XYZ file of C-alpha atoms in Angstrom:
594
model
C 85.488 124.024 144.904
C 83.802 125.248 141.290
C 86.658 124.283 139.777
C 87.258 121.210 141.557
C 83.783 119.577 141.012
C 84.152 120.271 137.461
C 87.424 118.467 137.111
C 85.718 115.456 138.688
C 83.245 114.763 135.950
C 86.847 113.978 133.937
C 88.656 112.336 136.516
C 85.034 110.149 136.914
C 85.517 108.062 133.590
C 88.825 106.750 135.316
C 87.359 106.528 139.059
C 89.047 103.149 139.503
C 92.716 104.389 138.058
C 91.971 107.397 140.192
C 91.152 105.025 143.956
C 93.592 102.684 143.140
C 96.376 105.500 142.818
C 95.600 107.006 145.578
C 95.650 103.925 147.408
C 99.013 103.328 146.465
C 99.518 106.703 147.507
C 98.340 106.292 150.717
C 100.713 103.252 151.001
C 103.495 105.109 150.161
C 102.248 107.448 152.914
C 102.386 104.729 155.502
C 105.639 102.765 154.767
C 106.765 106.112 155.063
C 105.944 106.029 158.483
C 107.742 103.023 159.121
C 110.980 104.444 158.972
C 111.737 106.173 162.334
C 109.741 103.767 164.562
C 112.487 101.092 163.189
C 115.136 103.562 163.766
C 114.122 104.213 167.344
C 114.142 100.523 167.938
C 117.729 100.337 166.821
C 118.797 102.900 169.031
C 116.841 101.828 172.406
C 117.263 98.028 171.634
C 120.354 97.250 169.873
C 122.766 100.682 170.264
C 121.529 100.800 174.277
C 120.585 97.959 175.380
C 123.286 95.604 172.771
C 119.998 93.629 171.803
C 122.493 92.593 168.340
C 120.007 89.447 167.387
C 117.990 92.297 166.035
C 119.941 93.930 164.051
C 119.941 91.765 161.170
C 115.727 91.850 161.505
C 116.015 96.289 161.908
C 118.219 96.649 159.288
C 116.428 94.550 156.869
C 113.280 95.918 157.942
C 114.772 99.802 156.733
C 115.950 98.534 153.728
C 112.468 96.955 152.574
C 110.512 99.865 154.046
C 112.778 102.034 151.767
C 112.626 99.695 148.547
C 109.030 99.471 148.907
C 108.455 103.151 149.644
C 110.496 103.982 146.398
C 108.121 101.361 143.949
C 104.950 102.755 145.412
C 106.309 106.250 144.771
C 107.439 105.615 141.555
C 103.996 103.681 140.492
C 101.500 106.623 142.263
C 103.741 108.828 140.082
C 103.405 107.335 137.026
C 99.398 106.171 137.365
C 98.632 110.299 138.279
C 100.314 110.918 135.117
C 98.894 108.922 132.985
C 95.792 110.282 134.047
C 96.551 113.686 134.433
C 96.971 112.993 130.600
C 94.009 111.504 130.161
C 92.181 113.540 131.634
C 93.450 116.811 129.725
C 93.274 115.006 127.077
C 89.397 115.071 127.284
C 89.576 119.023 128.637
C 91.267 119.288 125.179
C 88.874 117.565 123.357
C 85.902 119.111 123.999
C 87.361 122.867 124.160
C 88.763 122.166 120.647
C 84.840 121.290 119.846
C 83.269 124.028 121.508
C 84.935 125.860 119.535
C 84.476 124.139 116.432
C 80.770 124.556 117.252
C 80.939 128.226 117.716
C 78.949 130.717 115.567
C 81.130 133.642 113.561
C 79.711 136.388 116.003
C 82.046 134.420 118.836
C 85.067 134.379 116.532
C 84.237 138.372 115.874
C 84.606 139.434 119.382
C 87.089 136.279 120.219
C 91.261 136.679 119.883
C 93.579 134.007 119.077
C 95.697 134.725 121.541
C 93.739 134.153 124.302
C 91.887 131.061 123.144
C 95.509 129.554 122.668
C 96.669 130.803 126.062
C 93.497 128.428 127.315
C 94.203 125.733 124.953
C 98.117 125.452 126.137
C 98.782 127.453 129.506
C 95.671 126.788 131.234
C 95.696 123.091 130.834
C 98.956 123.146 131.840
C 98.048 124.699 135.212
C 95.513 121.939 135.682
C 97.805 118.981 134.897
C 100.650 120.044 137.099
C 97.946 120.206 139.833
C 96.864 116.958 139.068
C 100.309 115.430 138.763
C 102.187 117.330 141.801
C 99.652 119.256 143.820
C 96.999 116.989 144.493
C 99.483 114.400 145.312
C 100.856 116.527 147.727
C 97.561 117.801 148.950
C 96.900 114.365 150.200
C 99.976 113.125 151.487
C 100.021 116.086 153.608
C 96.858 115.663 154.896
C 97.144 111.878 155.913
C 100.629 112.467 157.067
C 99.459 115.492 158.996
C 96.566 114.014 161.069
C 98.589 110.341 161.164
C 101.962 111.555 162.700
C 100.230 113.680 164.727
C 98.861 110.637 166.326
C 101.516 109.111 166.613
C 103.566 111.698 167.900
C 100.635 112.195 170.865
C 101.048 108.787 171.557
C 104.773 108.959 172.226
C 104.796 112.214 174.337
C 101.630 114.526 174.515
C 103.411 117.344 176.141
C 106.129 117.521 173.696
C 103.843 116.861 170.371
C 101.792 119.742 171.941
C 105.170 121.866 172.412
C 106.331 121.548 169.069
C 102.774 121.918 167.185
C 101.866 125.408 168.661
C 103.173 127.064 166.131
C 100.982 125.460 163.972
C 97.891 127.779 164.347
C 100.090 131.226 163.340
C 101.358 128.492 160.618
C 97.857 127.672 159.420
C 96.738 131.774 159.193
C 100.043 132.906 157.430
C 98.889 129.836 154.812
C 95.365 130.960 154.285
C 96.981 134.495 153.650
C 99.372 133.142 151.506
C 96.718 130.996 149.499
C 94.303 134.295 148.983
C 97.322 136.396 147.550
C 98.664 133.822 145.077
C 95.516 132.568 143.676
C 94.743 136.885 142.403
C 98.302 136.725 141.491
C 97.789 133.832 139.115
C 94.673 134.996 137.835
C 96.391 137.995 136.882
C 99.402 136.523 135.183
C 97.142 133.503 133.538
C 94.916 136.931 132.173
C 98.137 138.853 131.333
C 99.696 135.755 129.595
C 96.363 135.302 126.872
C 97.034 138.794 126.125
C 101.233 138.413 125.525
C 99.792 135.422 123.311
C 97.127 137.704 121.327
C 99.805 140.379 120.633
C 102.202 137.944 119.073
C 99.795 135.819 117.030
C 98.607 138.973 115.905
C 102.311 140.211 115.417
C 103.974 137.677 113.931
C 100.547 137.169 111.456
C 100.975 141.006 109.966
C 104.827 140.113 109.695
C 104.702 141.188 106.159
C 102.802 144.233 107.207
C 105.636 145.331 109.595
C 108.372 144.921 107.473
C 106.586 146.906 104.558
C 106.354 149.834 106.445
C 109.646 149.702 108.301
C 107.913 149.115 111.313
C 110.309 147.048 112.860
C 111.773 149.127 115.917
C 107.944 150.281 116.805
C 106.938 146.314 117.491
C 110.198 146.045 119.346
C 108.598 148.699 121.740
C 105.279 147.495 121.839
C 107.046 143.756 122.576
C 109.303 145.267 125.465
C 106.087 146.778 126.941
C 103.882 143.504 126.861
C 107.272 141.572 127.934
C 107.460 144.268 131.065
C 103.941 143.472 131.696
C 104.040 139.479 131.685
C 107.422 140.487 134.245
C 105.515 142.520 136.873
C 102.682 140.284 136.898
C 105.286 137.529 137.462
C 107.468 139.349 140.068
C 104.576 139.874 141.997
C 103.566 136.215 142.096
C 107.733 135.592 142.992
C 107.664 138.356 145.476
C 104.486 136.421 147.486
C 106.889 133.324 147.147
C 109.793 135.271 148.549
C 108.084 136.900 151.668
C 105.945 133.916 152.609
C 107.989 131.092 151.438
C 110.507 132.143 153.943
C 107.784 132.771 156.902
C 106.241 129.285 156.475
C 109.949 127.456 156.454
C 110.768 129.751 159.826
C 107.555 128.355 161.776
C 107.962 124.815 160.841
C 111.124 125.108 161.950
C 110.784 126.330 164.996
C 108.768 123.175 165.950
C 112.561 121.296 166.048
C 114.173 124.246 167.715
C 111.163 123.451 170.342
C 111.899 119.433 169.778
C 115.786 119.817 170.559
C 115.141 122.338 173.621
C 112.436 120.372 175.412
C 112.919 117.251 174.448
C 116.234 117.163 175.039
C 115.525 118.431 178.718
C 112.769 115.020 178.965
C 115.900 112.470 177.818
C 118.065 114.326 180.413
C 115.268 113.932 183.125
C 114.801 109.989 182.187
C 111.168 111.061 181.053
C 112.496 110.001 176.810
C 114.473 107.629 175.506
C 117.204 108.514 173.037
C 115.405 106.256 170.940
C 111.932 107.659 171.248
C 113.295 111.599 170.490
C 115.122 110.168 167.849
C 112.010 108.933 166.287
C 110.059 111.838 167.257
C 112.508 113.652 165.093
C 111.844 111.187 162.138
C 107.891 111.671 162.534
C 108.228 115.195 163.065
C 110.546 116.467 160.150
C 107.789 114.098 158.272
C 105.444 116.336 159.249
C 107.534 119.501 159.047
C 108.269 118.748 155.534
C 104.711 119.060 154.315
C 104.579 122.489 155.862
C 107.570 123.694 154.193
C 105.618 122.869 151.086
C 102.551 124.481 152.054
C 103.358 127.291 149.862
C 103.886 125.080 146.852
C 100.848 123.339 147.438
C 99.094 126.520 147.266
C 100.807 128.255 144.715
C 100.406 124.791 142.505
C 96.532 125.085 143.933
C 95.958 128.606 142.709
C 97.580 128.381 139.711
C 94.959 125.168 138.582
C 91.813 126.902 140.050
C 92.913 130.314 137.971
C 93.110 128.590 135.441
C 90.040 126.108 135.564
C 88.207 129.358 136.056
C 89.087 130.375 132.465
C 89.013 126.617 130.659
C 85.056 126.108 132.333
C 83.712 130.317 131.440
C 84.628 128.750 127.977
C 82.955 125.690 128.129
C 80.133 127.526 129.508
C 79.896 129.975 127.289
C 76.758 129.568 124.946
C 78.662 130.064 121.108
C 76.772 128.260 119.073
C 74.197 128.564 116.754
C 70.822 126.850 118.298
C 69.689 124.262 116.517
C 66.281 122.614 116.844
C 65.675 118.837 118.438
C 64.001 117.691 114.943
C 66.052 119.729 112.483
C 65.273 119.731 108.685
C 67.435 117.261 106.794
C 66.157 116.371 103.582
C 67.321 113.461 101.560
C 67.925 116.135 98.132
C 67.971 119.942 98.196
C 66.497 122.077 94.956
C 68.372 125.036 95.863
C 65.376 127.714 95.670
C 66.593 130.965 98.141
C 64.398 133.358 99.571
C 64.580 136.699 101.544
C 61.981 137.343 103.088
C 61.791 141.110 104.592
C 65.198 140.612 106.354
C 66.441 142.973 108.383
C 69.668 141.987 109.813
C 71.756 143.668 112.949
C 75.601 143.308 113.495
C 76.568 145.347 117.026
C 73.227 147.630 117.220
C 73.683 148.922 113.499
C 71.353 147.731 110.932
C 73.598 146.412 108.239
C 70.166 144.901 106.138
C 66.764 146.162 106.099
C 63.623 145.300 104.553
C 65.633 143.047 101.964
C 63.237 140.693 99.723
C 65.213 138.363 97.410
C 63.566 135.356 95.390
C 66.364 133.092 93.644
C 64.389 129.719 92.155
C 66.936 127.021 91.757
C 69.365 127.479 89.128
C 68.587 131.189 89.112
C 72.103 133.468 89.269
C 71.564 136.576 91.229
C 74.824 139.140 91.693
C 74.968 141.598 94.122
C 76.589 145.250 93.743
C 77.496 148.113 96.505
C 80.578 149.888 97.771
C 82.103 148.754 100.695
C 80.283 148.371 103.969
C 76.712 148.288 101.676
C 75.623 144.104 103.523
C 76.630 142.510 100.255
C 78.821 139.720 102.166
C 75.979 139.450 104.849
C 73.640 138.215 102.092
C 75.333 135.368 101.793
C 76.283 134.775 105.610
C 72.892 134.864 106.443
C 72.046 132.132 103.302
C 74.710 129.903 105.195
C 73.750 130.764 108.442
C 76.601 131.898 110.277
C 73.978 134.892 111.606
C 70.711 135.171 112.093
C 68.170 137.657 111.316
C 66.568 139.934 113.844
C 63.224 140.509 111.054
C 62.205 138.061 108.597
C 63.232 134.529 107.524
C 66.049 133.266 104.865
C 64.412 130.339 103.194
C 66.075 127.533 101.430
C 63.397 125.227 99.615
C 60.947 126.902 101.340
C 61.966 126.253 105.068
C 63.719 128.359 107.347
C 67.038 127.891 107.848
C 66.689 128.397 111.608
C 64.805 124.907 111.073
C 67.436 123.248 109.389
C 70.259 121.501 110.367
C 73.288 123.616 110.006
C 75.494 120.394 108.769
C 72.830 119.803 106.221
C 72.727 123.234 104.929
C 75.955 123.870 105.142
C 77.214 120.955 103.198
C 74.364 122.002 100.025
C 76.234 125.311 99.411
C 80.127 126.060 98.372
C 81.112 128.991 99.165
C 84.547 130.933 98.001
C 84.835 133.365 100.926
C 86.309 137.084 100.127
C 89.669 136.248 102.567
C 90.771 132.972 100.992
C 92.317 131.036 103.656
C 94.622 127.863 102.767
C 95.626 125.365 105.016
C 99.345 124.043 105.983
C 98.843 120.806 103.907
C 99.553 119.889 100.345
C 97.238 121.777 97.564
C 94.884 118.413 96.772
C 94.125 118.159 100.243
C 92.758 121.437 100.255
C 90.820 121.383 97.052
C 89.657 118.285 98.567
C 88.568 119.502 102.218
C 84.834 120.154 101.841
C 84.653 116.437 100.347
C 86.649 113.224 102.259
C 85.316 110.836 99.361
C 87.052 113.047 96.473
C 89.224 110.867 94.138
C 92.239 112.284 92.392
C 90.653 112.249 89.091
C 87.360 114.865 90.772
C 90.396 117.145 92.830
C 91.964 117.417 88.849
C 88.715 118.183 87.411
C 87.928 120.975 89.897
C 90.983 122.216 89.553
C 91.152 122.986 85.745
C 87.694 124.320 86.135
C 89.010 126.837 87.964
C 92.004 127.052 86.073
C 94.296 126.392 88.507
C 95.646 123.142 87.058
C 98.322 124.559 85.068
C 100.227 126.970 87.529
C 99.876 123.727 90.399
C 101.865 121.515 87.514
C 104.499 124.316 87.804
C 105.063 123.107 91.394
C 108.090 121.116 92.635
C 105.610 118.195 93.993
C 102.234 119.496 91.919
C 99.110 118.400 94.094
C 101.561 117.517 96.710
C 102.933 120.018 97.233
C 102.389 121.781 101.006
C 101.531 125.304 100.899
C 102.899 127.324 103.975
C 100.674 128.543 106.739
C 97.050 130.669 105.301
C 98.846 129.591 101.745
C 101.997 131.322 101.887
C 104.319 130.756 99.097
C 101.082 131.477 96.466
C 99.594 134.314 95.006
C 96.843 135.828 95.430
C 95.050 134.753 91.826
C 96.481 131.718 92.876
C 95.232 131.093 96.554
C 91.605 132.391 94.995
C 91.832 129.440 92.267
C 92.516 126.709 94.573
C 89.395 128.407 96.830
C 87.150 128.046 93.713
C 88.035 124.498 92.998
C 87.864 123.480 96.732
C 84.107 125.106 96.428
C 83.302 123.589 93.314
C 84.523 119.901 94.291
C 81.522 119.842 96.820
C 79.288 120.054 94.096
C 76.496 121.883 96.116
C 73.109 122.686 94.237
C 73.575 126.598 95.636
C 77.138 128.316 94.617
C 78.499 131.125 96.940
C 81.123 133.373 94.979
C 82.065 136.388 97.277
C 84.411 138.707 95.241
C 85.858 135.210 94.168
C 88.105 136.871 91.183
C 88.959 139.817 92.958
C 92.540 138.884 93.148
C 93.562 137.892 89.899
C 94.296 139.308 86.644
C 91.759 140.261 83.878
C 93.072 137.511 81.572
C 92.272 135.100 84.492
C 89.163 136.266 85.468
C 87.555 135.931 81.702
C 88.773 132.381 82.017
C 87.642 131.661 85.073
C 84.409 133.080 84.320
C 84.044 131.132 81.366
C 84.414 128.154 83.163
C 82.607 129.150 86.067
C 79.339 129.813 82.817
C 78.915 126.069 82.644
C 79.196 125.026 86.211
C 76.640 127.581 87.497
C 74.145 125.610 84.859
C 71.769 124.115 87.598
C 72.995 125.910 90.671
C 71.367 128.698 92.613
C 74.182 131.089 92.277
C 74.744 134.181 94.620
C 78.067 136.787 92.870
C 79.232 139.439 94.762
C 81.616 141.348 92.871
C 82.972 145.249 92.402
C 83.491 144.174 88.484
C 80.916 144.582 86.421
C 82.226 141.671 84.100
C 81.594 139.614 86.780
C 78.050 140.124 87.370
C 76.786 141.640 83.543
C 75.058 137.766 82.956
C 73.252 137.119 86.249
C 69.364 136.730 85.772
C 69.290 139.352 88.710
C 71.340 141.994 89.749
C 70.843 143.685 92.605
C 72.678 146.922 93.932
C 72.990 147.839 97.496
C 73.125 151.167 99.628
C 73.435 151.392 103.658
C 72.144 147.610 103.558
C 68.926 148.595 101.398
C 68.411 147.760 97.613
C 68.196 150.488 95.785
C 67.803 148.913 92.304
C 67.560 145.726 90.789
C 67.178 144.514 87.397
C 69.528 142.241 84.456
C 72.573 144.008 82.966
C 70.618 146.239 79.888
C 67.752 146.992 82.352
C 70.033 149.024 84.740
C 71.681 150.505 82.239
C 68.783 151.537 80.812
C 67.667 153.020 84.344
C 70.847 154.754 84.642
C 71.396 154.673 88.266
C 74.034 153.208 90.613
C 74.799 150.562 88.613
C 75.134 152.682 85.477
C 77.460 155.121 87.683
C 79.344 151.846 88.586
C 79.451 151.295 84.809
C 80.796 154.675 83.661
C 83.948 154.473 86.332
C 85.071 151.192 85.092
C 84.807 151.341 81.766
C 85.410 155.516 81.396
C 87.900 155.299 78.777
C 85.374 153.540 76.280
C 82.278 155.010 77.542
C 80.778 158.600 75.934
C 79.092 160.723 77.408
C 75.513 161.694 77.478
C 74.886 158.531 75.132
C 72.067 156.060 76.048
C 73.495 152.693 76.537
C 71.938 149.745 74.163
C 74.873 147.495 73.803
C 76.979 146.138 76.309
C 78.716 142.973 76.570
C 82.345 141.471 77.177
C 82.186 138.387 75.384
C 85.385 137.348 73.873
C 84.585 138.376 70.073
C 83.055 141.820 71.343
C 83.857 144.942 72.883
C 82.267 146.538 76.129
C 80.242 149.862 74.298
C 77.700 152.418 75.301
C 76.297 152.993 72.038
């Protein structure tokens, strides 16, 4: 009933849609009923007793009972599904923004295949509930309790006769209903994870086929496959054994009709007439128990799957952000850490970090793999928050900002450059609506990706394929650059931003990437020393601690990390044992330890 309660605060916005269809249905319901009074009339009063002058009125009367019963189907039919649409429309809506609104620790434990299995699947379970089982649901239930009237009416011994099977009917049902609703749960839970192994699959495509790999997926595949069977099997099975059972007992309320009514016609107690329209009433009530177990297949499939669309909705992803939030009308861009420690799964990833970056200040951070240098930065953008200490930006805590604000005052070019399908301006252009064509250029020569997106057969136009297929690496990491430096943000993000292009490339992109960091709070990460040698700051990183921080000749000068960092990249010009005093990769100069 969860489930069910839920759904109405969607169906509520179309109350009136939702009364009047079911008032329709309920008509249809009732001219339903119509049918085999008339036809009992016909027999008893113009077959029997040659009453002919009403034949015309019968026969007419069947007709429009029939014509009408048809519209009112066809109109209940068509209202539910409008709103059935409607209403997962809105479902939609709002899971697509919950999870829009979700923090990146959701997204780290979350899989794509499973959050599309919700998105698609599970919506469907609710809308064919809402089209075809509720429907039914009620129909049955009016038709139930009305012909049973009826049929008491007309002969109490014989509706009583041919409605005791009904309890055994009723207990098989319940049965039935407890059995299917696991099943569904566990093919709705085995479907998200058939959809997580082929997003993930048919994402690391190129991965399989550089390896050879083929054959193995093909195995893994056949398994999940055999899985997604069983799980389905056992839901057909329950269909096959109690389908069957429920058909047998409503049908042995006509074997019970024919035997004992037939004995009341012979003994004068029944009309032909009146068991003729007993059978009409009674297969109309028959035919809603054959359905039962569609009705409560249809009804566990939608709660199953409600189950899983509401523990989304209800699951608290994103960041909390305070009733009076900071949003200032012009950001400076001055950054501080302020004894961070930061947490990611119990491990401490920062600790004690202190960073003070005025605005317009360029700091670059150093470490091996795994040191926290990308978590600086998340933490500056918020996507986490600290367990110890505060991240300020202009002097407030970004816990007290608003996270649209913040967000939109820094660019970031994120260390997995991810492109969307639509044509290259558009996503230079995606951190800014109000770009012209003229700013989308501009960005793009900055980061020199102009002249390789004239190559292409439409230019700016042009649609790259899904996460940017069809480009290179350099080139994906260009476009990422200008679609970070279009937003024009007084604090600059650049994590490992020229990792994937050439050397040639990355001195031109860091030339150009010189004059736009002029008045910007800039934050490098980078594993080239080239990239970082003209920061005001650099800072090196070990196990999430800094272990030395300093400009370019001061580390050097220290010779520590950084100056092992130095002597592995540039080994072939360094000597050894020689104190370092020049060093510098300007385009008229050579990188020396001298």
């Amino acid at each position: 009933m969860d489930v069910f309660k839920r759904l109405w605060t969607y169906v509520r916005p179309y109350k009136l849609q939702f009364i009047l269809t079911t008032i329709v249905l309920l008509a249809a319901v009732g001219v339903g009923m119509v049918g085999p009074y008339l036809t009992g009339l016909l027999i008893d009063r113009v077959i029997r007793a040659g009453e002919l002058d009403l034949l015309r009125l019968l026969t007419v009367g069947l007709v429009t009972a029939s014509v009408v019963g048809s519209v009112l189907q066809y109109t209940h039919g068509y209202s539910f599904e409008d709103l059935s649409q409607k209403v997962i429309y809105s479902i939609r809506h709002d899971m697509y923004n919950h999870l829009q609104q979700a923090s990146f620790s959701f997204y780290d434990e979350a899989h794509t295949g499973e959050l599309m299995s919700r998105l698609t699947g599970d919506l469907e379970g609710v809308r064919v509930f809402m089209v075809g089982g509720f429907p039914m649901l009620v129909s049955s239930m009016v038709t139930f309790v009305g012909v049973t009237i009826v049929l008491f009416n007309m002969n109490a011994k014989l509706t009583l006769v041919c409605l005791s099977f009904s309890p055994l009917l009723a207990i098989t049902a319940v049965s039935f209903e407890k059995k299917v609703k696991q099943a569904h749960s566990d093919i709705r839970h085995q479907m998200a994870a058939f959809n997580r192994f082929l997003q993930e699959n048919i994402t690391g495509i190129r991965v399989v086929k550089a390896f050879a790999r083929e054959k193995y997926e093909i195995e893994r595949f056949r398994a999940e496959n055999s899985k997604v069977y069983e799980k389905n099997m056992i839901a057909g099975l329950l269909n096959g054994r109690f389908g069957p059972l429920l058909e047998f007992l409503s049908s042995m309320s006509v074997v019970a009709l024919v035997s004992y009514g037939g004995w009341l016609v012979m003994r004068g107690e029944m009309t032909v007439g009146i068991l003729v329209a007993f059978n009409g009433y009674l297969w109309s009530l028959i035919w809603p128990m054959r359905q039962l177990g569609m009705l409560l297949n249809l009804t566990g499939w939608a709660i199953s799957s409600g189950q899983r669309i509401f523990n989304l909705l209800d699951t608290n992803v994103s960041m909390p952000v305070k009733p009076n939030a900071y949003k200032p009308d012009k950001v400076r861009g001055d950054v501080r850490f302020d004894k961070v420690t930061f947490k990611y799964g119990g491990d401490i990833v920062l600790e004690d970090i202190n960073i003070d970056a005025p605005a317009g200040k360029k700091v670059a951070i150093m470490g091996a793999t795994g040191a926290g240098k990308t978590s600086i930065v998340n933490l500056i953008c918020r996507f986490y928050d600290p367990q110890k200490g505060r991240v300020l930006v202009d002097g407030v805590d970004v816990r007290d900002w608003d996270l649209k604000t913040l967000r939109r005052n820094v660019s970031v070019v994120m260390q997995e450059t991810f492109l969307f399908s639509d044509t290259i301006a558009n996503n230079i252009a995606y951190g800014n609506d109000n770009a012209s064509m003229d700013e989308i250029v501009a960005a793009a020569k900055a980061a020199r990706a102009h002249d390789f997106i004239m190559e292409m057969p439409q230019g700016y136009d042009t649609i790259v394929g899904e996460r940017g297929v069809g480009l290179s690496g350099g080139q994906k990491q260009r476009i990422a650059i200008a679609r970070a430096l279009l937003i024009n943000a007084p604090v600059l993000i650049l994590d490992d931003a020229t990792s994937n292009v050439d050397m040639e490339t990355e001195h031109e992109i860091q030339q150009a990437l010189k004059r736009l960091m002029v008045g910007r709070t800039t934050f490098i990460i980078a594993h080239r020393i080239s990239a970082v040698k003209d920061a005001d700051e650099i800072i090196v990183l070990e196990k999430g601690r800094i272990v030395e921080r300093g400009s370019h000749d001061q580390l050097l000068q220290a010779r520590g990390f950084y100056y092992e960092i130095f002597k592995e990249q540039y080994k072939d010009l360094v000597a050894e044992n020689v104190a370092p005093e020049l060093v510098t990769d300007d385009e008229d100069e050579v990188l020396w330890l001298g």
